[in-house]
Amino acid sequence: MTMMVLPGLLTTAAEGAEIALSVRDNDGVQLGGMSLLDGDVVQFEPGSGTAEVLLAEGDFESGSIDVNAVHVRAGGQIVFSTLFNGGIGGVTFGDGDVVEYEPATGGASVVLPESWWTGGSTATDVNAVFLRADGQFVLSHANDSDTLGGLTFTDGDIVLYDPDGDVATLLVAEADLFDDGNGDVDGLHERADGSLLLSFDTDESIGGLNVRDGDIVEYDPATGGATVYFSEATFDSVDLGNDVNALSLLPVCGPDLDGSGAVGFFDLLQVLSAWGTCPDPGDCPADLDGSGDVGITDLLMVIECWGPCP
């Protein structure tokens, strides 16, 4: 099994975030001196230009797999969805399930089952996901029309889903995001200030910016503005489909449990109030080190990262 390494987790916020990503196809894509498979999730450090594997295609129990949505949580847990049915950590999943994998224990659980979706398509494919600390999902899917939490939406919409109330609300409409009103969100990460890091299924125009399918852009829903955050030209491989299929920033500010953009008093209170064994290890955001309980290491992580996030 591939060892999970999160070097940013205990560093100061000023050192910036590394990127976790997966690519669409097995076309000999190379990044940071590594060859990537479409089932790999790799960690890329923009400053040094180096990459290493966080989750390897070989870690899955079902052979060939294609990761098409990923989010790395504060405790190092990897939330993902795949293009094909598969298995990991003794858990089998469908291509419409969202799964949380715990590298520290090798365990896994389905956190958003495909069965919660209704209508539209016979098979939902979640192709972009971000799991907030409060358990709500920011996501998009790959189909023309599917329904979740009472909301029917398309592949270019970005939605907030609350599993407790089974309610979904539209965060960004396809018609507002894409300059031509039509496109497919391929990966996303929600930042503390409300901006979104996005990748797309094909080359697009966003806020007047021409975007390649291997670019990651930072998009401001409030203004509609977009800038390139990660360029497709960063890949070592050329003349290939260097398509970013899934993305997440690694949590240099993992202890920001309340999503305020800073680590402070209220984050400390969340750790103290959750002290002890986690009733549900799959839903225990204060367990920052992924140990299954909230304790002194989690408290030290809050103190280590005290102050504004990058």
XYZ file of N, CA and C in Angstrom, residues 126-250:
375
model
N -20.378 11.213 -9.971
C -19.900 12.424 -9.301
C -18.503 12.702 -9.827
N -18.299 13.866 -10.453
C -16.971 14.115 -11.031
C -16.275 15.325 -10.429
N -16.821 15.860 -9.327
C -16.141 16.916 -8.575
C -16.747 16.936 -7.185
N -15.899 16.979 -6.138
C -16.438 16.949 -4.778
C -15.508 17.688 -3.819
N -16.128 18.378 -2.855
C -15.429 18.997 -1.727
C -16.312 18.762 -0.509
N -15.735 18.232 0.559
C -16.482 17.941 1.779
C -16.131 18.973 2.840
N -17.104 19.820 3.183
C -16.885 20.836 4.203
C -16.728 20.197 5.576
N -16.154 20.953 6.511
C -15.948 20.444 7.864
C -17.264 20.136 8.564
N -18.355 20.816 8.163
C -19.650 20.573 8.790
C -20.412 19.414 8.157
N -19.777 18.704 7.210
C -20.393 17.530 6.608
C -21.187 17.789 5.351
N -21.275 19.042 4.885
C -21.966 19.347 3.645
C -21.027 19.159 2.450
N -21.611 18.747 1.335
C -20.843 18.479 0.123
C -21.021 19.610 -0.889
N -19.921 20.056 -1.475
C -19.952 20.888 -2.670
C -19.568 19.965 -3.819
N -20.411 19.881 -4.853
C -20.163 18.853 -5.863
C -20.761 19.218 -7.211
N -20.353 18.433 -8.208
C -20.948 18.468 -9.532
C -20.977 17.038 -10.052
N -21.764 16.789 -11.089
C -21.838 15.449 -11.664
C -21.642 15.512 -13.173
N -21.560 14.339 -13.800
C -21.163 14.280 -15.205
C -22.329 14.105 -16.173
N -23.545 14.044 -15.648
C -24.685 13.731 -16.506
C -25.453 14.987 -16.913
N -26.264 14.843 -17.952
C -27.053 15.976 -18.420
C -28.057 16.435 -17.372
N -28.604 15.482 -16.617
C -29.613 15.840 -15.629
C -29.721 14.752 -14.578
N -29.514 15.118 -13.317
C -29.724 14.222 -12.183
C -30.288 15.027 -11.022
N -30.896 14.325 -10.057
C -31.558 14.989 -8.934
C -30.970 14.497 -7.617
N -30.637 15.429 -6.741
C -30.136 15.136 -5.402
C -30.732 16.155 -4.447
N -31.247 15.698 -3.324
C -31.793 16.609 -2.331
C -32.898 17.503 -2.861
N -33.683 16.982 -3.797
C -34.803 17.735 -4.346
C -34.442 18.710 -5.443
N -33.171 18.783 -5.818
C -32.714 19.721 -6.849
C -32.235 18.953 -8.077
N -32.770 19.286 -9.222
C -32.316 18.714 -10.481
C -31.327 19.682 -11.123
N -30.158 19.170 -11.477
C -29.121 20.050 -12.023
C -28.296 19.303 -13.054
N -27.484 20.055 -13.772
C -26.746 19.500 -14.904
C -25.250 19.499 -14.632
N -24.456 19.041 -15.635
C -23.034 18.777 -15.415
C -22.172 20.027 -15.268
N -22.721 21.188 -15.572
C -21.959 22.415 -15.401
C -22.347 23.201 -14.171
N -23.336 22.705 -13.413
C -23.762 23.358 -12.177
C -22.891 22.905 -11.006
N -22.742 23.776 -10.014
C -22.061 23.442 -8.765
C -23.065 23.600 -7.637
N -23.198 22.565 -6.814
C -24.294 22.459 -5.862
C -23.750 22.225 -4.460
N -24.469 22.753 -3.453
C -24.194 22.465 -2.046
C -25.260 21.493 -1.562
N -24.825 20.352 -1.025
C -25.761 19.328 -0.549
C -25.582 19.098 0.945
N -26.699 19.199 1.684
C -26.720 18.941 3.121
C -27.340 17.567 3.359
N -26.536 16.547 3.695
C -27.099 15.204 3.870
C -28.012 15.079 5.079
N -27.830 15.930 6.097
C -28.687 15.848 7.284
C -30.138 16.199 6.947
N -30.298 17.247 6.142
C -31.645 17.640 5.752
C -32.062 17.117 4.400
N -31.153 16.427 3.702
C -31.378 15.961 2.330
C -31.861 17.114 1.456
N -31.126 18.217 1.501
C -31.478 19.420 0.745
C -30.270 19.880 -0.058
N -30.477 20.150 -1.335
C -29.428 20.675 -2.201
C -29.813 22.073 -2.678
N -28.818 22.956 -2.760
C -29.031 24.311 -3.272
C -27.963 24.615 -4.319
N -28.337 25.419 -5.284
C -27.427 25.768 -6.371
C -26.456 26.853 -5.910
N -25.150 26.568 -5.980
C -24.127 27.561 -5.636
C -23.727 28.383 -6.858
N -23.427 27.693 -7.966
C -23.024 28.354 -9.208
C -23.747 27.659 -10.358
N -24.458 28.426 -11.149
C -25.183 27.867 -12.284
C -24.275 27.760 -13.498
N -24.469 26.709 -14.264
C -23.719 26.509 -15.500
C -23.802 27.744 -16.401
N -24.987 28.347 -16.483
C -25.194 29.497 -17.363
C -24.376 30.703 -16.928
N -24.067 30.797 -15.623
C -23.269 31.917 -15.114
C -21.780 31.627 -15.189
N -21.405 30.370 -15.033
C -19.993 30.002 -14.966
C -19.317 30.049 -16.334
N -19.954 29.466 -17.328
C -19.347 29.352 -18.658
C -19.791 30.513 -19.539
N -18.846 31.095 -20.251
C -19.167 32.258 -21.082
C -20.187 31.922 -22.165
N -20.178 30.677 -22.651
C -21.169 30.279 -23.653
C -22.384 29.604 -23.029
N -22.411 29.551 -21.671
C -23.557 28.984 -20.968
C -23.608 27.483 -20.922
N -22.545 26.814 -21.398
C -22.585 25.357 -21.468
C -21.186 24.790 -21.240
N -21.061 23.854 -20.297
C -19.776 23.228 -20.026
C -19.914 22.172 -18.956
N -18.796 21.529 -18.603
C -18.787 20.410 -17.661
C -17.671 20.636 -16.644
N -18.058 20.825 -15.379
C -17.079 20.962 -14.296
C -16.448 19.601 -14.044
N -15.118 19.564 -14.025
C -14.391 18.303 -13.925
C -13.720 18.105 -12.572
N -13.477 19.170 -11.846
C -12.855 19.091 -10.529
C -13.073 20.403 -9.811
N -13.123 20.363 -8.466
C -13.315 21.614 -7.726
C -12.726 21.518 -6.335
N -12.393 22.687 -5.811
C -11.975 22.833 -4.419
C -12.497 24.186 -3.940
N -13.221 24.185 -2.819
C -13.752 25.428 -2.264
C -12.753 26.016 -1.276
N -12.405 27.286 -1.457
C -11.470 27.959 -0.566
C -12.221 28.685 0.541
N -11.502 29.079 1.589
C -12.127 29.686 2.754
C -12.831 31.001 2.428
N -12.348 31.719 1.396
C -12.961 33.002 1.049
C -14.152 32.852 0.102
N -14.548 31.606 -0.207
C -15.680 31.366 -1.081
C -15.319 31.204 -2.542
N -14.070 31.500 -2.908
C -13.647 31.271 -4.289
C -13.494 29.778 -4.532
N -13.497 29.397 -5.807
C -13.439 27.992 -6.188
C -12.257 27.742 -7.117
N -11.521 26.669 -6.880
C -10.561 26.176 -7.857
C -11.288 25.149 -8.720
N -11.198 25.296 -10.029
C -11.985 24.479 -10.944
C -11.134 23.954 -12.093
N -11.465 22.760 -12.565
C -10.974 22.266 -13.849
C -12.177 21.825 -14.660
N -11.971 21.650 -15.967
C -13.101 21.416 -16.865
C -12.817 20.258 -17.812
N -13.910 19.670 -18.310
C -13.825 18.493 -19.170
C -13.177 18.809 -20.517
N -13.419 20.016 -21.027
C -12.853 20.438 -22.307
C -12.345 21.875 -22.166
N -11.656 22.355 -23.185
C -11.234 23.756 -23.188
C -12.480 24.644 -23.118
N -12.406 25.704 -22.296
C -13.567 26.551 -22.067
C -13.152 28.023 -22.001
N -14.144 28.889 -21.947
C -13.931 30.310 -21.665
C -14.714 30.650 -20.405
N -13.986 31.142 -19.378
C -14.573 31.425 -18.062
C -14.232 32.857 -17.693
N -15.229 33.698 -17.511
C -14.972 35.089 -17.140
C -14.060 35.800 -18.116
N -14.191 35.450 -19.403
C -13.345 36.062 -20.426
C -11.972 35.446 -20.553
N -11.685 34.427 -19.738
C -10.376 33.758 -19.742
C -10.483 32.449 -20.517
N -9.601 32.246 -21.487
C -9.537 30.980 -22.209
C -8.807 29.954 -21.356
N -9.455 28.821 -21.115
C -8.961 27.814 -20.177
C -8.786 26.489 -20.903
N -7.622 25.845 -20.704
C -7.384 24.507 -21.243
C -7.919 23.467 -20.254
N -8.187 22.252 -20.751
C -8.719 21.220 -19.859
C -7.683 20.706 -18.866
N -6.426 21.099 -19.044
C -5.382 20.759 -18.081
C -5.045 21.887 -17.134
N -5.733 23.020 -17.281
C -5.554 24.146 -16.357
C -6.433 23.968 -15.122
N -6.016 24.585 -14.021
C -6.875 24.794 -12.862
C -7.037 26.305 -12.716
N -8.276 26.771 -12.644
C -8.523 28.205 -12.527
C -9.114 28.523 -11.165
N -8.829 29.725 -10.686
C -9.485 30.228 -9.486
C -10.618 31.141 -9.927
N -11.828 30.793 -9.512
C -13.035 31.494 -9.952
C -13.713 32.139 -8.752
N -14.095 33.404 -8.898
C -14.788 34.139 -7.846
C -16.265 34.225 -8.205
N -17.146 33.472 -7.530
C -18.565 33.512 -7.875
C -19.190 34.891 -7.693
N -18.633 35.699 -6.794
C -19.211 37.013 -6.539
C -19.013 37.970 -7.700
N -17.874 37.872 -8.380
C -17.555 38.801 -9.458
C -17.590 38.149 -10.848
N -17.510 36.821 -10.889
C -17.425 36.119 -12.165
C -16.039 36.135 -12.769
N -15.056 36.649 -12.030
C -13.690 36.715 -12.528
C -12.947 35.407 -12.369
N -11.967 35.165 -13.239
C -11.191 33.931 -13.195
C -9.735 34.204 -13.530
N -8.833 33.496 -12.877
C -7.401 33.565 -13.163
C -6.844 32.147 -13.170
N -5.768 31.921 -13.894
C -5.138 30.598 -13.930
C -4.370 30.380 -12.628
N -4.691 29.289 -11.934
C -4.016 28.922 -10.687
C -2.897 27.907 -10.963
N -3.166 26.984 -11.883
C -2.210 25.946 -12.283
C -2.335 25.801 -13.785
N -1.219 25.922 -14.495
C -1.252 25.877 -15.947
C -0.986 24.474 -16.471
N -1.700 24.107 -17.530
C -1.452 22.829 -18.189
C 0.002 22.707 -18.629
N 0.662 23.841 -18.901
C 2.063 23.833 -19.318
C 2.997 23.308 -18.228
N 2.491 23.183 -16.990
C 3.298 22.656 -15.885
C 3.604 21.176 -16.072
N 2.741 20.459 -16.773
C 3.005 19.042 -17.026
C 4.298 18.878 -17.824
N 5.035 17.815 -17.502
C 6.260 17.506 -18.252
C 5.930 17.000 -19.650
N 4.824 16.304 -19.785
C 4.420 15.731 -21.069
C 3.803 16.812 -21.951
N 4.034 16.680 -23.247
C 3.496 17.641 -24.209
C 2.731 16.887 -25.285
N 1.837 17.628 -25.964
C 1.042 17.063 -27.056
C 0.232 15.858 -26.604
N -0.160 15.853 -25.332
C -0.988 14.777 -24.801
C -2.216 15.394 -24.129
N -3.162 14.531 -23.778
C -4.346 15.022 -23.074
C -4.058 15.206 -21.600
N -3.306 16.247 -21.260
C -2.976 16.514 -19.858
C -4.198 17.115 -19.163
N -5.222 16.313 -18.997
C -6.528 16.766 -18.522
C -6.635 16.524 -17.021
N -6.737 17.608 -16.230
C -6.929 17.476 -14.777
C -8.363 17.029 -14.533
N -8.501 15.806 -14.031
C -9.805 15.165 -13.885
C -10.364 15.301 -12.477
N -9.507 15.606 -11.500
C -9.906 15.749 -10.102
C -8.841 16.571 -9.400
N -9.252 17.364 -8.404
C -8.266 18.224 -7.746
C -8.678 18.546 -6.322
N -7.673 18.839 -5.501
C -7.874 19.294 -4.134
C -6.613 20.013 -3.680
N -6.757 21.052 -2.903
C -5.601 21.609 -2.212
C -5.339 20.785 -0.970
N -4.067 20.521 -0.693
C -3.730 19.817 0.534
C -3.845 20.765 1.718
